[in-house]
């Protein structure tokens, strides 16, 4: 793979491969057909995950311990040819083992007897319609099919149709046909109603064509696919692979904030908000240009604006809108406007010629700066550089707006921009909406594709205001903030050896530690040498197991029902030794296994010829792989060395570009016990200034001074809907002696948010304390305090207290106070987490409510 998979993607790929392995086995052994889906929210990287699956399916994978299927054939099916081409491009972009010849678009000229193993065939609904040249002749009753001597004459004199090709492939015992349904929830819409569609005919078979053995649906919504699977004939449903939408949001692949600009009053504000939208495009372009100047090519983004128009737009009106854009921003070229209308032709609006462009080409065509669209451009379309949308749809078209806006949420660089909320947001301006009707859009954007799902970590803000670093805050305060340790969740599939070798590659590439790879391998080789001494007896026993094959011979006399068994022992041949070597390589990593074998062979080359020396070395490595304690020792040593390098070179890493720092951040986190990470500098923040209450009334948010980020007047707004505890804490802390400034810790997984790990239901999660306060000590130094208003009635209240107590135990020396505040019996009380006895009480406490009402809690403020 060309990309490093996110943790949730890695886990999903492993699960998909597990389903495919089971489905293949059941098909070839029992002719059992299976189906399952990979369900993940828009922007999760489903095609990237599919690329990793296909590489493992065709070539095998040591990381996933997956053996290649030599007879694998994949049909990638959708209802849109352009969507197929976009998917094909993304697969090529993500996979380094798939070649152009491996990805085949099935055109009308396609005429193979059966599909070829090791290839992905892109097929769409239109190619299976009765009018398609690929299908005509399969059914003699089709109109227009010429029959000669009682037999249908195939189009273009070909010997078989696409249905024949599918049948021949399924019936070939050496092949396994996997059907991948892209955007599966669309193809299943009518199938759920019981209608026999082209998709269900492909899945279930028709007219002598058997059903496809393995069906894998890729979808953003699981419910419709699940219902359709139940209607499939003689097919077993395997457990679906479902990706948690919160993990996707936390990954940085999706924008955290959606800004909705709507008029504050009724009237015609079309041109007003269009000018504002154009100004936003101009400003975000400047912001990205500034970021690129700071970061180099790795930070370059050319944003565009989507102008969403009604289904039957007036050419004169659109011409006026375009003129407004050019008047507001004269520097934007008039030939940078394109359309993606269904008519697929050049349009003329008020003297402006607007060519058509295919949706899948927009992202790569950076000369496109203004894009005219009607409804949702296409289900599979996305354009990460689409940063602004102005929609002239009517207020009744909420669905069309949310569909299109939902496709604009990918981050342009597939990562967060540290400390910069503005570059991790998308703007939507709705001239024909008011704040009451926009609530439906907000609700749709905050809920998922399945009923009951919510978008944790995403914010939808109405008419927000941008906050910048407060010039009144002393530098010492900023320095203190950036020195605070934050926690990251451990990786479920941590591979210490792979992490070390990956880190070595990056350190060498950045010239931070030249020859880091050689140093890492030499370190591991020395440990393996030491292991051969420490575990000599176990290795010798394992070596004999590698070199011999044991079995039993059964004997039965003619006419007798009794059978006897005799043991036999044979010397292993080269194939057996190599198989054992490959299994060992999966344990200590293929890279280390290879270099250690070469190292051993070089030492013994004087006594033996090179080939024999390498076979002996492979035998030694195979034996080492059969001693689990050696793997444990090696992984522990790899973890120690990787952490040592990350700590030693931390300051050098901080001087790199954001893109390169992000690579090291992932390596830092790729551990069962990840190192602490420092906070990123908050460069700006987008905050709401009003809140719409349940009855529709608007309330101006209270604003406070001395926040690290502020507006041009020095104030920062505070949300009030949840409860009044935060306002009480803020008021009390601001009145303390020595108070300097405060920081509302972001609730998102952004790099400028301080995270604390807490245990819950056998797993680990992240909490983010609400407030960090800064004050001046008696010696004049800046002191830092965590104060967290803490509910005591929720299921996770106690686990979060435990997490904060664990954090305090490790980092108490960095803080003057770490306290949790709650309201018990109408009175504010707090727990001092720097107090050892309080921490012990929390770890043994029955509930958060009992702790805040017990003797360890004190009146707040103290």
PDB file of N, CA and C in Angstrom, residues 8 37 51 88 136 139 185 228 247 277 307 330 386 423 426 454 507 537 548 606 633 644 682-683 694 770 809 822:
ATOM      1  N   UNK A   8      -8.524   2.323  12.449  1.00  0.00           N
ATOM      2  CA  UNK A   8      -9.841   1.752  12.192  1.00  0.00           C
ATOM      3  C   UNK A   8      -9.884   1.099  10.805  1.00  0.00           C
ATOM      4  N   UNK A  37     -21.325  -6.913   4.399  1.00  0.00           N
ATOM      5  CA  UNK A  37     -21.032  -5.547   3.949  1.00  0.00           C
ATOM      6  C   UNK A  37     -19.942  -4.909   4.804  1.00  0.00           C
ATOM      7  N   UNK A  51      -8.607  -1.364  -1.486  1.00  0.00           N
ATOM      8  CA  UNK A  51      -7.312  -1.570  -2.144  1.00  0.00           C
ATOM      9  C   UNK A  51      -6.424  -2.485  -1.306  1.00  0.00           C
ATOM     10  N   UNK A  88     -11.755   3.234  -9.761  1.00  0.00           N
ATOM     11  CA  UNK A  88     -10.592   2.630 -10.414  1.00  0.00           C
ATOM     12  C   UNK A  88      -9.353   3.494 -10.199  1.00  0.00           C
ATOM     13  N   UNK A 136     -27.031  -8.796 -25.304  1.00  0.00           N
ATOM     14  CA  UNK A 136     -27.931  -9.214 -26.388  1.00  0.00           C
ATOM     15  C   UNK A 136     -27.566 -10.593 -26.908  1.00  0.00           C
ATOM     16  N   UNK A 139     -30.658 -13.973 -23.984  1.00  0.00           N
ATOM     17  CA  UNK A 139     -32.051 -14.391 -23.879  1.00  0.00           C
ATOM     18  C   UNK A 139     -32.672 -14.342 -25.270  1.00  0.00           C
ATOM     19  N   UNK A 185     -26.134   0.329  -0.913  1.00  0.00           N
ATOM     20  CA  UNK A 185     -27.465   0.720  -0.455  1.00  0.00           C
ATOM     21  C   UNK A 185     -28.314   1.279  -1.589  1.00  0.00           C
ATOM     22  N   UNK A 228     -31.912  -6.378   2.135  1.00  0.00           N
ATOM     23  CA  UNK A 228     -31.832  -6.991   0.815  1.00  0.00           C
ATOM     24  C   UNK A 228     -31.183  -8.378   0.885  1.00  0.00           C
ATOM     25  N   UNK A 247     -14.545   7.131  15.205  1.00  0.00           N
ATOM     26  CA  UNK A 247     -13.143   6.869  14.874  1.00  0.00           C
ATOM     27  C   UNK A 247     -12.765   7.548  13.562  1.00  0.00           C
ATOM     28  N   UNK A 277     -19.885  34.716   0.294  1.00  0.00           N
ATOM     29  CA  UNK A 277     -19.305  33.427  -0.064  1.00  0.00           C
ATOM     30  C   UNK A 277     -18.068  33.579  -0.926  1.00  0.00           C
ATOM     31  N   UNK A 307     -21.536  26.361  -6.496  1.00  0.00           N
ATOM     32  CA  UNK A 307     -22.716  27.221  -6.579  1.00  0.00           C
ATOM     33  C   UNK A 307     -23.887  26.317  -6.941  1.00  0.00           C
ATOM     34  N   UNK A 330     -12.244  40.310  -8.571  1.00  0.00           N
ATOM     35  CA  UNK A 330     -11.876  40.499  -9.984  1.00  0.00           C
ATOM     36  C   UNK A 330     -10.712  39.619 -10.434  1.00  0.00           C
ATOM     37  N   UNK A 386     -13.277  21.391  -2.277  1.00  0.00           N
ATOM     38  CA  UNK A 386     -14.499  22.201  -2.277  1.00  0.00           C
ATOM     39  C   UNK A 386     -14.717  22.726  -0.865  1.00  0.00           C
ATOM     40  N   UNK A 423      -8.841  25.970   8.541  1.00  0.00           N
ATOM     41  CA  UNK A 423      -8.461  25.110   7.428  1.00  0.00           C
ATOM     42  C   UNK A 423      -8.997  23.688   7.596  1.00  0.00           C
ATOM     43  N   UNK A 426     -15.661  23.666   6.494  1.00  0.00           N
ATOM     44  CA  UNK A 426     -16.300  23.923   5.205  1.00  0.00           C
ATOM     45  C   UNK A 426     -17.426  24.932   5.449  1.00  0.00           C
ATOM     46  N   UNK A 454     -25.053   9.339  15.587  1.00  0.00           N
ATOM     47  CA  UNK A 454     -24.674  10.745  15.721  1.00  0.00           C
ATOM     48  C   UNK A 454     -23.233  10.936  15.291  1.00  0.00           C
ATOM     49  N   UNK A 507      13.272   8.509   9.940  1.00  0.00           N
ATOM     50  CA  UNK A 507      14.377   9.291  10.510  1.00  0.00           C
ATOM     51  C   UNK A 507      15.525   9.420   9.516  1.00  0.00           C
ATOM     52  N   UNK A 537      18.402 -24.577  24.068  1.00  0.00           N
ATOM     53  CA  UNK A 537      17.720 -25.873  24.105  1.00  0.00           C
ATOM     54  C   UNK A 537      16.386 -25.824  23.359  1.00  0.00           C
ATOM     55  N   UNK A 548      12.199 -32.135  10.322  1.00  0.00           N
ATOM     56  CA  UNK A 548      11.562 -33.449  10.179  1.00  0.00           C
ATOM     57  C   UNK A 548      10.059 -33.292  10.030  1.00  0.00           C
ATOM     58  N   UNK A 606      31.927 -19.076   4.650  1.00  0.00           N
ATOM     59  CA  UNK A 606      33.260 -19.662   4.462  1.00  0.00           C
ATOM     60  C   UNK A 606      33.212 -21.186   4.540  1.00  0.00           C
ATOM     61  N   UNK A 633      10.630 -10.958  23.630  1.00  0.00           N
ATOM     62  CA  UNK A 633      11.832 -10.185  23.956  1.00  0.00           C
ATOM     63  C   UNK A 633      12.160  -9.196  22.847  1.00  0.00           C
ATOM     64  N   UNK A 644      12.808   5.518  22.602  1.00  0.00           N
ATOM     65  CA  UNK A 644      14.031   6.274  22.893  1.00  0.00           C
ATOM     66  C   UNK A 644      14.343   7.234  21.752  1.00  0.00           C
ATOM     67  N   UNK A 682      -2.726  26.603  19.121  1.00  0.00           N
ATOM     68  CA  UNK A 682      -4.010  26.997  18.518  1.00  0.00           C
ATOM     69  C   UNK A 682      -3.849  28.309  17.743  1.00  0.00           C
ATOM     70  N   UNK A 683      -4.013  28.250  16.428  1.00  0.00           N
ATOM     71  CA  UNK A 683      -3.828  29.447  15.601  1.00  0.00           C
ATOM     72  C   UNK A 683      -5.123  30.217  15.392  1.00  0.00           C
ATOM     73  N   UNK A 694     -34.637  25.430  22.317  1.00  0.00           N
ATOM     74  CA  UNK A 694     -35.610  24.447  21.855  1.00  0.00           C
ATOM     75  C   UNK A 694     -36.871  25.094  21.304  1.00  0.00           C
ATOM     76  N   UNK A 770     -12.545  20.105  30.648  1.00  0.00           N
ATOM     77  CA  UNK A 770     -13.138  21.321  30.070  1.00  0.00           C
ATOM     78  C   UNK A 770     -12.217  22.533  30.101  1.00  0.00           C
ATOM     79  N   UNK A 809      -1.805  11.247  38.701  1.00  0.00           N
ATOM     80  CA  UNK A 809      -0.760  10.477  39.373  1.00  0.00           C
ATOM     81  C   UNK A 809       0.558  10.545  38.604  1.00  0.00           C
ATOM     82  N   UNK A 822     -18.369  19.156  40.835  1.00  0.00           N
ATOM     83  CA  UNK A 822     -19.731  18.705  40.550  1.00  0.00           C
ATOM     84  C   UNK A 822     -20.693  19.365  41.532  1.00  0.00           C
TER      85      UNK A 822
END
